[in-house]
Coordinates of C-alpha atoms in Angstrom, one line a residue:
Chain A
M8 CA 0.0 0.1 -0.1
L9 CA 1.3 3.7 -0.6
L10 CA 0.3 6.0 1.3
V11 CA -0.1 9.9 -0.1
L12 CA -0.1 13.1 2.5
I13 CA -2.8 15.3 0.7
E14 CA -2.5 18.8 1.5
Q15 CA -5.8 20.4 1.5
N16 CA -6.9 24.4 1.2
G17 CA -9.0 24.5 4.5
S18 CA -12.0 22.6 3.5
K19 CA -11.3 22.5 0.0
L20 CA -9.2 19.8 -1.8
G21 CA -7.5 22.2 -4.2
K22 CA -5.3 21.8 -6.7
A23 CA -2.2 21.1 -4.9
G24 CA -4.2 18.0 -3.7
R25 CA -5.6 16.8 -6.8
I26 CA -2.3 16.7 -8.1
A27 CA -1.0 14.5 -5.1
I28 CA -3.6 12.1 -5.8
S29 CA -2.7 11.9 -9.6
A30 CA 0.8 11.3 -8.9
A31 CA -0.1 8.6 -6.2
L32 CA -2.0 7.3 -9.1
S33 CA 0.8 7.3 -11.4
A34 CA 2.8 5.3 -9.0
K35 CA 0.0 2.9 -8.2
E36 CA 0.3 2.0 -11.6
T37 CA 3.6 2.2 -12.6
H38 CA 5.3 0.6 -9.3
G39 CA 2.3 -1.8 -8.7
Y40 CA 1.2 -0.9 -5.3
E41 CA -2.3 -3.4 -4.7
S42 CA -3.8 -0.1 -3.3
V43 CA -3.3 4.2 -2.4
V44 CA -4.7 5.6 0.8
G45 CA -4.7 9.1 1.3
V46 CA -4.3 11.2 4.7
L47 CA -5.5 14.3 5.6
L48 CA -4.4 16.2 8.6
G49 CA -5.3 19.7 10.0
G50 CA -7.3 21.7 11.8
S51 CA -11.3 22.5 11.1
G52 CA -12.4 21.8 7.7
T53 CA -10.4 18.8 7.0
A54 CA -13.3 16.3 7.0
E55 CA -14.8 18.2 4.6
A56 CA -11.9 18.1 2.2
A57 CA -11.3 14.5 3.1
K58 CA -15.1 14.1 1.7
E59 CA -14.0 16.2 -1.7
A60 CA -10.3 13.8 -1.6
S61 CA -12.3 10.7 -1.7
K62 CA -13.7 11.3 -5.4
Y63 CA -10.7 11.3 -7.6
G64 CA -10.0 7.4 -7.6
L65 CA -7.7 6.7 -4.8
D66 CA -8.7 3.6 -2.5
K67 CA -9.2 5.1 0.8
I68 CA -9.1 8.4 2.2
V69 CA -7.9 8.9 6.1
Y70 CA -8.2 12.0 8.2
L71 CA -7.6 13.2 11.2
E72 CA -9.0 16.4 12.2
D73 CA -7.7 18.2 15.1
P74 CA -7.3 22.0 16.5
S75 CA -3.8 21.3 17.5
L76 CA -3.1 20.3 13.8
A77 CA -4.6 23.9 12.6
N78 CA -0.9 25.1 12.2
Y79 CA 1.7 22.7 10.7
L80 CA 4.7 21.7 12.6
A81 CA 7.3 19.3 11.3
G82 CA 7.5 17.2 14.5
T83 CA 3.7 17.0 15.1
Y84 CA 3.0 16.1 11.4
S85 CA 5.6 13.8 10.9
S86 CA 5.4 11.7 14.1
I87 CA 1.4 11.2 13.0
L88 CA 2.3 10.4 9.6
I89 CA 4.9 7.8 10.7
D90 CA 2.5 6.1 13.1
A91 CA -0.3 6.3 10.1
A92 CA 2.2 4.6 7.8
N93 CA 2.9 1.7 10.4
N94 CA -0.3 0.7 11.8
L95 CA -1.8 0.7 7.9
E96 CA 1.5 -1.2 6.9
A97 CA 2.4 1.2 4.1
K98 CA 5.5 0.5 1.9
A99 CA 5.9 3.6 0.7
V100 CA 4.5 7.1 1.9
M101 CA 4.9 10.2 -0.5
S102 CA 3.7 13.7 -0.7
L103 CA 4.3 16.7 -2.9
S104 CA 7.9 18.3 -2.9
G105 CA 6.3 21.5 -1.7
T106 CA 7.9 23.1 1.3
T107 CA 5.9 21.0 3.6
G108 CA 6.9 18.0 1.7
K109 CA 10.5 19.0 1.8
D110 CA 10.7 19.9 5.6
M111 CA 8.9 16.7 7.2
M112 CA 9.3 13.5 4.5
P113 CA 12.7 13.3 5.8
R114 CA 12.0 13.0 9.0
V115 CA 9.6 10.1 7.9
A116 CA 12.1 8.5 5.9
Q117 CA 14.7 8.7 8.9
A118 CA 11.8 6.7 11.1
L119 CA 10.3 3.9 8.6
D120 CA 14.4 3.4 7.7
A121 CA 13.6 4.2 4.1
G122 CA 15.6 5.8 1.2
Q123 CA 14.0 8.9 -0.2
S124 CA 13.6 10.1 -4.0
S125 CA 12.8 14.1 -3.4
D126 CA 11.4 15.8 -6.0
T127 CA 10.7 13.1 -8.4
L128 CA 9.6 13.8 -11.7
E129 CA 8.3 10.4 -12.9
F130 CA 7.9 6.9 -11.4
L131 CA 9.5 3.9 -13.9
P132 CA 9.3 0.8 -14.2
N133 CA 11.2 -2.1 -11.7
R134 CA 10.3 0.6 -8.7
Q135 CA 12.7 3.3 -10.1
Y136 CA 12.3 6.7 -9.9
R137 CA 13.5 9.8 -12.5
R138 CA 14.8 13.0 -10.8
P139 CA 16.1 15.9 -11.1
M140 CA 19.9 17.0 -10.1
Y141 CA 22.2 19.9 -10.5
A142 CA 18.8 22.2 -10.5
G143 CA 17.7 19.9 -13.6
N144 CA 20.8 19.9 -16.0
V145 CA 21.2 16.4 -14.8
I146 CA 18.5 13.9 -14.6
A147 CA 19.1 10.6 -12.9
D148 CA 17.2 7.2 -12.4
I149 CA 17.4 5.9 -9.2
E150 CA 17.1 3.0 -7.0
L151 CA 16.1 3.0 -3.3
T152 CA 17.7 -0.2 -1.9
T153 CA 15.4 0.2 1.4
E154 CA 12.2 -2.1 1.9
R155 CA 10.0 0.8 2.4
Q156 CA 10.2 4.0 0.2
V157 CA 9.6 7.8 0.7
V158 CA 8.8 9.9 -2.5
T159 CA 8.2 13.6 -2.6
V160 CA 7.3 14.8 -6.5
R161 CA 7.3 17.5 -8.1
S162 CA 4.3 19.3 -8.7
T163 CA 4.4 20.5 -11.8
A164 CA 5.3 17.4 -13.5
F165 CA 1.9 15.9 -12.9
D166 CA -1.8 17.1 -14.2
A167 CA -4.3 17.3 -11.2
A168 CA -6.4 14.3 -10.7
V169 CA -9.9 14.0 -12.2
E170 CA -13.4 13.0 -10.6
Q171 CA -13.6 9.2 -10.7
G172 CA -15.3 6.9 -8.6
E173 CA -15.7 7.3 -4.6
C174 CA -13.7 5.4 -2.1
P175 CA -14.6 5.1 1.8
V176 CA -13.6 8.1 4.2
E177 CA -12.1 7.1 7.9
N178 CA -11.2 9.0 10.6
L179 CA -7.6 8.2 11.6
D180 CA -7.5 6.7 14.8
L181 CA -4.3 8.2 16.7
K182 CA -3.8 10.3 19.6
V183 CA -1.9 13.7 18.6
E184 CA 1.2 14.3 20.7
S185 CA 2.4 17.8 20.7
D186 CA 6.2 18.6 19.7
S187 CA 7.3 20.7 22.7
Q188 CA 10.6 21.4 20.7
Q189 CA 8.8 23.2 18.4
Q190 CA 6.2 26.0 18.5
F191 CA 3.9 28.1 16.2
V192 CA 4.6 31.8 16.4
S193 CA 3.0 33.3 13.4
F194 CA 2.3 33.3 9.8
D195 CA 2.2 36.2 7.4
S196 CA 1.1 35.4 3.9
V197 CA 2.1 36.8 1.2
D198 CA 0.0 39.5 0.8
S199 CA -0.3 39.7 -3.1
E200 CA -3.1 39.7 -5.7
R201 CA -0.2 37.8 -7.6
P202 CA -0.3 33.9 -8.1
E203 CA 2.7 32.0 -6.2
L204 CA 5.3 32.2 -8.4
T205 CA 5.7 28.1 -8.8
E206 CA 2.1 27.8 -9.0
A207 CA 1.8 30.6 -11.5
E208 CA 0.0 29.9 -15.2
A209 CA 2.2 32.6 -16.5
V210 CA 5.9 34.0 -15.2
V211 CA 7.2 37.6 -16.2
S212 CA 10.7 37.9 -15.1
G213 CA 13.1 40.8 -15.6
G214 CA 17.2 40.6 -15.8
R215 CA 19.9 42.7 -14.9
A216 CA 19.0 44.8 -18.3
L217 CA 16.3 46.3 -16.4
K218 CA 18.8 48.7 -14.8
S219 CA 16.6 49.5 -11.5
E220 CA 14.0 48.7 -9.1
E221 CA 12.3 51.4 -10.0
N222 CA 12.2 49.9 -13.6
F223 CA 10.9 46.3 -12.7
K224 CA 7.7 48.5 -11.2
E225 CA 7.3 50.2 -14.2
Y226 CA 7.9 47.5 -17.0
I227 CA 7.3 44.2 -15.6
E228 CA 4.5 44.9 -13.1
P229 CA 2.1 46.3 -15.6
L230 CA 2.8 43.6 -17.8
A231 CA 2.5 40.5 -15.3
D232 CA -0.9 42.5 -14.0
K233 CA -2.2 42.1 -17.6
L234 CA -1.7 38.4 -17.9
G235 CA -2.0 37.7 -14.2
A236 CA 1.2 36.5 -13.7
A237 CA 3.7 35.9 -11.4
I238 CA 6.9 38.0 -11.6
G239 CA 10.7 36.4 -11.3
A240 CA 13.8 37.9 -11.5
S241 CA 17.6 36.4 -12.5
R242 CA 19.8 36.2 -10.1
A243 CA 22.0 39.2 -11.7
A244 CA 18.9 41.1 -11.1
V245 CA 18.8 40.1 -7.6
D246 CA 22.1 40.6 -6.7
S247 CA 22.0 44.0 -8.3
G248 CA 19.2 45.0 -5.7
Y249 CA 16.5 45.6 -8.1
A250 CA 14.5 42.9 -7.4
P251 CA 13.8 40.8 -3.8
N252 CA 15.3 37.7 -3.3
D253 CA 12.4 35.5 -3.2
W254 CA 11.3 36.5 -6.9
Q255 CA 14.8 35.1 -7.9
V256 CA 14.2 32.1 -10.4
G257 CA 17.2 29.4 -11.2
Q258 CA 19.4 27.2 -9.4
T259 CA 19.9 29.1 -6.7
G260 CA 16.4 30.4 -6.4
K261 CA 12.7 28.9 -7.8
V262 CA 12.3 26.2 -10.0
V263 CA 9.0 26.8 -12.0
A264 CA 7.3 25.7 -14.8
P265 CA 4.6 27.7 -15.8
N266 CA 2.3 27.9 -19.5
L267 CA 4.0 31.0 -20.3
Y268 CA 7.6 32.1 -19.5
I269 CA 8.4 35.6 -20.6
A270 CA 12.1 36.5 -19.9
I271 CA 13.1 40.1 -20.3
G272 CA 16.7 41.6 -20.6
I273 CA 17.6 38.2 -19.2
S274 CA 20.6 36.9 -21.0
G275 CA 20.1 33.0 -20.2
A276 CA 22.8 32.2 -17.4
I277 CA 23.0 28.2 -16.9
Q278 CA 21.7 28.9 -13.4
H279 CA 18.9 30.8 -14.7
L280 CA 17.5 28.3 -17.5
A281 CA 18.1 25.7 -14.9
G282 CA 15.0 27.5 -13.1
M283 CA 12.7 27.8 -16.0
K284 CA 13.5 25.5 -19.1
D285 CA 10.7 23.1 -18.5
S286 CA 8.2 25.9 -19.3
K287 CA 6.2 25.3 -21.9
T288 CA 6.1 28.1 -24.1
I289 CA 9.2 30.8 -23.4
V290 CA 9.5 34.3 -25.0
A291 CA 12.8 35.8 -24.9
I292 CA 13.0 39.8 -25.2
N293 CA 16.9 40.9 -25.4
K294 CA 18.4 43.5 -27.5
D295 CA 21.5 41.2 -27.7
A296 CA 21.0 39.0 -30.2
E297 CA 23.6 36.1 -29.2
A298 CA 22.0 36.0 -25.6
P299 CA 22.0 32.4 -24.6
I300 CA 18.3 32.8 -23.9
F301 CA 17.4 32.8 -27.2
E302 CA 18.9 28.9 -27.9
I303 CA 15.7 27.8 -26.0
A304 CA 12.9 30.7 -26.2
D305 CA 10.0 29.3 -28.7
Y306 CA 9.6 32.9 -29.6
G307 CA 12.6 35.7 -29.6
L308 CA 12.5 39.3 -30.0
V309 CA 15.5 40.9 -30.5
A310 CA 14.7 44.8 -29.1
D311 CA 15.5 47.0 -26.4
L312 CA 13.2 46.0 -23.7
F313 CA 11.9 49.8 -23.0
D314 CA 11.1 50.5 -26.3
V315 CA 9.1 47.4 -26.8
L316 CA 7.6 46.6 -23.4
P317 CA 4.9 49.4 -23.2
E318 CA 3.6 48.4 -26.5
L319 CA 3.2 44.5 -25.6
T320 CA 1.7 45.1 -22.2
E321 CA -0.6 47.2 -24.4
K322 CA -1.6 44.8 -27.0
L323 CA -2.2 41.8 -24.7
Chain B
M4 CA 31.2 29.1 25.5
K5 CA 28.4 28.3 23.0
K6 CA 29.2 26.0 19.9
I7 CA 27.9 26.1 16.6
L8 CA 28.4 23.2 13.9
V9 CA 28.7 23.8 10.2
P10 CA 28.5 21.7 7.3
V11 CA 30.0 22.8 4.3
K12 CA 30.0 20.5 0.7
R13 CA 32.0 20.9 -1.9
V14 CA 29.9 21.4 -4.8
P15 CA 30.5 22.4 -8.7
D16 CA 30.4 25.9 -9.3
Y17 CA 26.7 27.1 -10.1
E18 CA 28.1 28.7 -12.9
T19 CA 29.7 25.6 -14.5
K20 CA 28.0 24.1 -17.3
I21 CA 27.6 20.3 -16.0
K22 CA 28.1 17.7 -18.5
V23 CA 27.0 14.0 -18.1
K24 CA 29.9 11.4 -19.1
P25 CA 29.0 9.5 -22.4
D26 CA 28.2 6.3 -20.1
G27 CA 25.8 7.6 -17.6
S28 CA 27.8 6.6 -15.1
G29 CA 28.0 10.4 -13.6
I30 CA 29.3 14.1 -14.3
Q31 CA 32.6 15.2 -15.9
T32 CA 34.5 16.3 -13.1
D33 CA 37.5 18.3 -15.5
G34 CA 37.9 21.6 -15.4
I35 CA 35.3 22.1 -12.7
K36 CA 35.8 25.0 -10.7
W37 CA 34.6 23.7 -6.7
I38 CA 32.6 26.1 -4.4
V39 CA 31.3 25.8 -1.0
N40 CA 27.6 24.9 -1.5
P41 CA 25.9 28.4 -1.8
F42 CA 23.4 27.6 0.6
D43 CA 26.1 26.5 3.4
E44 CA 28.2 29.9 2.7
I45 CA 25.1 31.5 4.1
A46 CA 24.9 29.3 7.3
V47 CA 28.7 30.5 7.8
E48 CA 27.9 33.6 7.4
E49 CA 25.0 33.6 10.0
A50 CA 27.4 31.6 12.1
V51 CA 29.7 34.2 12.0
R52 CA 27.1 37.2 12.5
L53 CA 25.7 35.5 15.6
K54 CA 29.4 35.3 17.3
E55 CA 30.1 39.0 15.9
K56 CA 27.0 39.6 18.0
L57 CA 26.6 37.6 20.9
G58 CA 30.5 36.6 21.4
E59 CA 31.6 33.3 23.0
V60 CA 30.9 31.4 20.1
E61 CA 32.9 28.7 18.9
I62 CA 32.3 28.0 14.9
T63 CA 33.3 24.3 13.8
V64 CA 33.0 24.2 9.8
V65 CA 33.0 20.5 8.9
S66 CA 32.7 18.8 5.5
I67 CA 32.8 15.3 4.3
G68 CA 34.5 14.2 1.3
P69 CA 38.0 13.4 -0.4
S70 CA 41.2 15.8 0.9
D71 CA 40.6 18.6 -1.4
S72 CA 37.1 19.6 0.5
T73 CA 40.1 21.2 2.8
E74 CA 39.8 24.4 0.3
Q75 CA 35.8 24.9 1.3
I76 CA 36.6 24.0 4.8
R77 CA 39.3 26.9 4.6
T78 CA 36.7 29.3 2.8
G79 CA 34.7 29.0 5.9
L80 CA 37.5 29.7 8.3
A81 CA 38.6 32.7 6.1
M82 CA 35.3 34.1 6.3
G83 CA 35.5 33.9 10.6
A84 CA 34.8 30.2 11.6
D85 CA 37.2 29.3 14.2
K86 CA 38.1 25.6 13.2
G87 CA 37.5 22.6 10.7
V88 CA 36.9 19.0 10.6
L89 CA 37.2 16.9 7.6
V90 CA 35.9 13.8 7.6
L91 CA 37.7 12.1 5.0
S92 CA 35.7 9.8 2.8
E93 CA 36.5 8.6 -0.7
A94 CA 32.9 7.2 -0.7
E95 CA 30.2 8.4 -2.5
I96 CA 28.2 10.4 0.3
D97 CA 24.3 10.9 0.0
S98 CA 22.1 12.5 2.1
D99 CA 21.5 9.7 4.6
T100 CA 25.3 8.9 5.0
A101 CA 26.0 12.5 5.4
A102 CA 23.4 12.8 8.3
R103 CA 24.9 10.0 10.2
T104 CA 28.2 11.1 9.5
L105 CA 27.3 14.7 11.0
E106 CA 25.3 13.0 13.9
Q107 CA 28.4 11.1 15.0
V108 CA 30.4 14.8 14.7
F109 CA 27.6 16.2 16.8
K110 CA 28.0 13.4 19.2
K111 CA 31.5 13.9 19.8
E112 CA 31.3 17.3 21.1
Q113 CA 27.9 18.6 21.5
F114 CA 26.8 21.6 19.7
D115 CA 24.2 24.1 20.7
L116 CA 23.4 24.9 17.2
V117 CA 23.9 23.1 13.6
L118 CA 23.3 25.9 10.9
M119 CA 23.4 24.2 7.4
G120 CA 22.3 24.6 4.0
K121 CA 18.8 23.8 3.2
Q122 CA 20.2 21.5 0.3
A123 CA 23.2 21.2 -2.0
I124 CA 23.1 22.5 -5.5
D125 CA 24.8 19.2 -6.7
S126 CA 22.3 16.3 -5.2
D127 CA 19.3 19.0 -4.9
A128 CA 18.1 16.5 -2.5
N129 CA 17.0 18.6 0.9
Q130 CA 17.2 15.9 3.4
T131 CA 20.1 16.2 5.1
G132 CA 19.2 18.8 7.7
Q133 CA 16.2 17.1 8.4
L134 CA 17.3 13.7 8.6
L135 CA 20.0 14.5 11.2
A136 CA 17.5 16.9 13.5
A137 CA 15.3 13.7 13.5
S138 CA 18.3 11.2 14.5
L139 CA 20.1 13.6 17.2
G140 CA 15.8 14.1 18.4
L141 CA 16.4 17.9 18.2
P142 CA 13.9 20.3 17.0
Q143 CA 14.3 21.4 13.1
A144 CA 13.5 24.6 11.5
T145 CA 14.3 24.4 7.8
F146 CA 14.5 27.7 5.0
A147 CA 15.6 29.8 7.5
S148 CA 15.4 33.5 6.1
K149 CA 15.9 35.1 9.4
L150 CA 17.2 33.7 12.9
N151 CA 16.8 35.1 16.6
V152 CA 19.0 32.9 18.8
A153 CA 17.6 34.3 22.7
D154 CA 20.5 35.9 25.2
D155 CA 20.5 32.7 27.2
W156 CA 20.5 30.1 24.4
S157 CA 17.5 28.3 25.4
T158 CA 15.6 29.2 22.2
A159 CA 15.5 30.6 18.9
E160 CA 12.8 32.0 17.0
V161 CA 13.5 31.5 13.0
T162 CA 11.4 32.8 10.2
R163 CA 10.9 30.2 7.1
E164 CA 10.2 31.0 4.0
V165 CA 7.4 28.6 2.8
D166 CA 5.2 28.1 0.2
G167 CA 2.8 31.1 0.1
G168 CA 4.1 33.1 3.0
L169 CA 6.5 33.4 5.7
E170 CA 6.0 31.2 8.7
T171 CA 7.9 32.1 12.4
L172 CA 8.6 28.9 14.7
K173 CA 10.1 28.9 18.4
V174 CA 12.5 26.3 18.4
S175 CA 14.2 25.1 21.6
L176 CA 18.1 24.8 21.5
P177 CA 19.9 22.6 20.3
A178 CA 18.1 22.7 16.7
V179 CA 19.1 22.2 13.4
V180 CA 18.3 25.0 11.2
T181 CA 18.4 25.3 7.5
T182 CA 19.3 28.2 5.5
D183 CA 17.5 29.8 2.4
L184 CA 18.8 32.4 0.4
R185 CA 17.2 35.7 1.9
L186 CA 18.9 34.8 5.1
N187 CA 21.8 37.1 4.6
E188 CA 24.6 37.7 1.9
P189 CA 27.7 36.2 2.7
R190 CA 31.2 38.4 3.0
Y191 CA 33.7 38.0 0.9
P192 CA 36.8 36.2 3.0
S193 CA 39.3 39.6 3.6
L194 CA 42.6 38.8 3.4
P195 CA 43.7 38.8 6.5
G196 CA 41.1 36.4 7.3
I197 CA 42.3 34.2 4.3
V198 CA 45.9 34.8 5.7
K199 CA 44.2 34.0 9.7
A200 CA 42.7 30.8 8.1
K201 CA 45.8 29.4 7.6
K202 CA 46.6 29.0 10.9
K203 CA 43.5 28.0 12.5
P204 CA 43.2 24.0 13.7
L205 CA 41.9 21.7 10.9
E206 CA 41.3 18.4 12.3
E207 CA 41.1 15.4 10.0
I208 CA 39.5 12.0 10.3
S209 CA 38.5 9.1 8.6
I210 CA 35.2 8.2 8.2
S211 CA 35.6 4.6 9.4
E212 CA 37.3 6.1 12.7
L213 CA 33.8 7.5 13.4
G214 CA 32.2 4.1 12.6
V215 CA 29.4 5.2 10.3
D216 CA 27.5 2.9 8.2
L217 CA 28.0 4.0 5.0
T218 CA 25.4 1.4 3.3
S219 CA 23.7 3.7 1.1
K220 CA 19.6 3.4 0.8
V221 CA 20.0 5.5 -3.1
K222 CA 21.3 4.0 -5.9
I223 CA 21.8 6.2 -8.8
L224 CA 21.7 3.9 -11.8
K225 CA 22.3 6.6 -14.7
V226 CA 22.4 10.1 -15.5
A227 CA 21.5 11.8 -18.5
P228 CA 21.1 15.7 -19.7
P229 CA 17.7 16.8 -20.1
A230 CA 16.0 16.5 -23.3
D231 CA 17.1 19.4 -25.3
R232 CA 14.4 22.4 -26.3
K233 CA 14.5 23.2 -29.9
A234 CA 15.3 27.0 -30.4
G235 CA 12.4 28.5 -31.4
I236 CA 11.6 31.7 -34.1
I237 CA 12.6 35.3 -34.1
V238 CA 9.9 36.9 -34.4
D239 CA 10.3 40.4 -35.8
S240 CA 7.6 42.5 -33.7
V241 CA 5.4 42.6 -31.0
D242 CA 2.3 42.4 -33.2
Q243 CA 4.2 39.3 -34.6
L244 CA 4.8 37.9 -31.3
V245 CA 1.7 38.4 -29.7
D246 CA -0.2 36.7 -32.5
K247 CA 2.2 33.9 -32.4
L248 CA 1.1 33.3 -28.7
K249 CA -2.4 33.6 -29.6
N250 CA -2.8 31.4 -32.5
E251 CA 0.0 29.2 -32.4
A252 CA 1.3 28.6 -29.2
K253 CA -2.7 29.7 -27.8
V254 CA -1.5 30.5 -24.3
L255 CA -3.2 33.8 -24.5

């Protein structure tokens, strides 16, 4: 049995939850698990989200709704997942490789004496996994030599599950023991109308050629607004102080794979390409016709960004 | 005296073009420039800032790997760490064996804080810090963008970069804190720093002395370059670009 952690969005299943389910179904088929059980943990609304999660083709949903689970903590969440994996005799435990999965799954692996495949892109026959290394410049096929296995999957590599059949939903009969070593203090959600960089359907990124923080506001933001896009930046732009660090796309920043990626004034250093080359359609605007970004762009426009961006924003 | 342990990994420079060997057995290492894993460099910087702020702190930089890893330890020492430990291993080290090695290093001396990168930019696994915390039974705070250690070193408040925002946690010390990009901007080692680093103690131990089980749980079967992306076309105007996006790529 494969146990998959489903991260709901309040009382709703949400896109991330549906992607986790579809990745688990893909593992079931390729790696031959007899069944997949989805697990949801959280404060109020979890039961409702669990009910919704039961409609996407898994074999069973278990959930634990408890006020003490309202805020995620690695210690508490991982110990519940470990207990659930042991009680249900799971052979493998999986989650998405968002910050929650990245944070807690190695703890699960340690407790189950399992090897872990991080940021998995694909399940291969013979229980092998395909995953990126060197920021996606190398793709590795790996095998875990342990009896039990832990997997995190990259959400952009799987489509969201679609409704199909319904499965039983059960309350997880476990006691929540809160971790005294870790205490939740606060959460500041990014106060932005914009989608999250790693989840956005479109990303507009600027490079050093923008020349200033003000120009990011004046040229990049209106285009992003028009497209409902997230804003990204190259490391060079971040290092020059034009854009905050959490906008950085690349090997030392965030890895994105939107439907549309527009690179503006970005030359295309290896470290940047690593963070965006899996985007479906790539547009590059740069005045240097020799810039390496054009080698991977679907559509290139050789022009001064300050001349063409206002026009592009207007015509979209 | 409070003690901070900072593991640093020797990795290829992120500006290096990584090439896969033709037989898929690994990457070509000829001509690669090696650096301190950038996230670990941030960890060293944070430790040095803590020392500058709180005083009475001893920073140990540890690396696991071949003898060349001495260079990365010296970089840490030049930035302001006090002593280095090289755990010599010719064998391939993965997240799990690294965590088990660090567990032994930690137990030999007992530290008040472990500060390390959230991931190494070669294997990109993002596991070692969490594995270490779990095996030592210590609290963890990963992806730190802000760290405040209490004056009495009983707790630390850590702001974490998580999906959708910033989360702040309080953890009891000792703890394992892994660093994210926004935590700080590492300094360049100064010339006097580099000179001083040469005189700082650097202990070498072999991994077998530590009694670490090196059985790997992860076997890399083959590596390959990512699928090539075909270069597209150059458009000559904004109008043509908009047209292509609408009617060909159908992304608008």
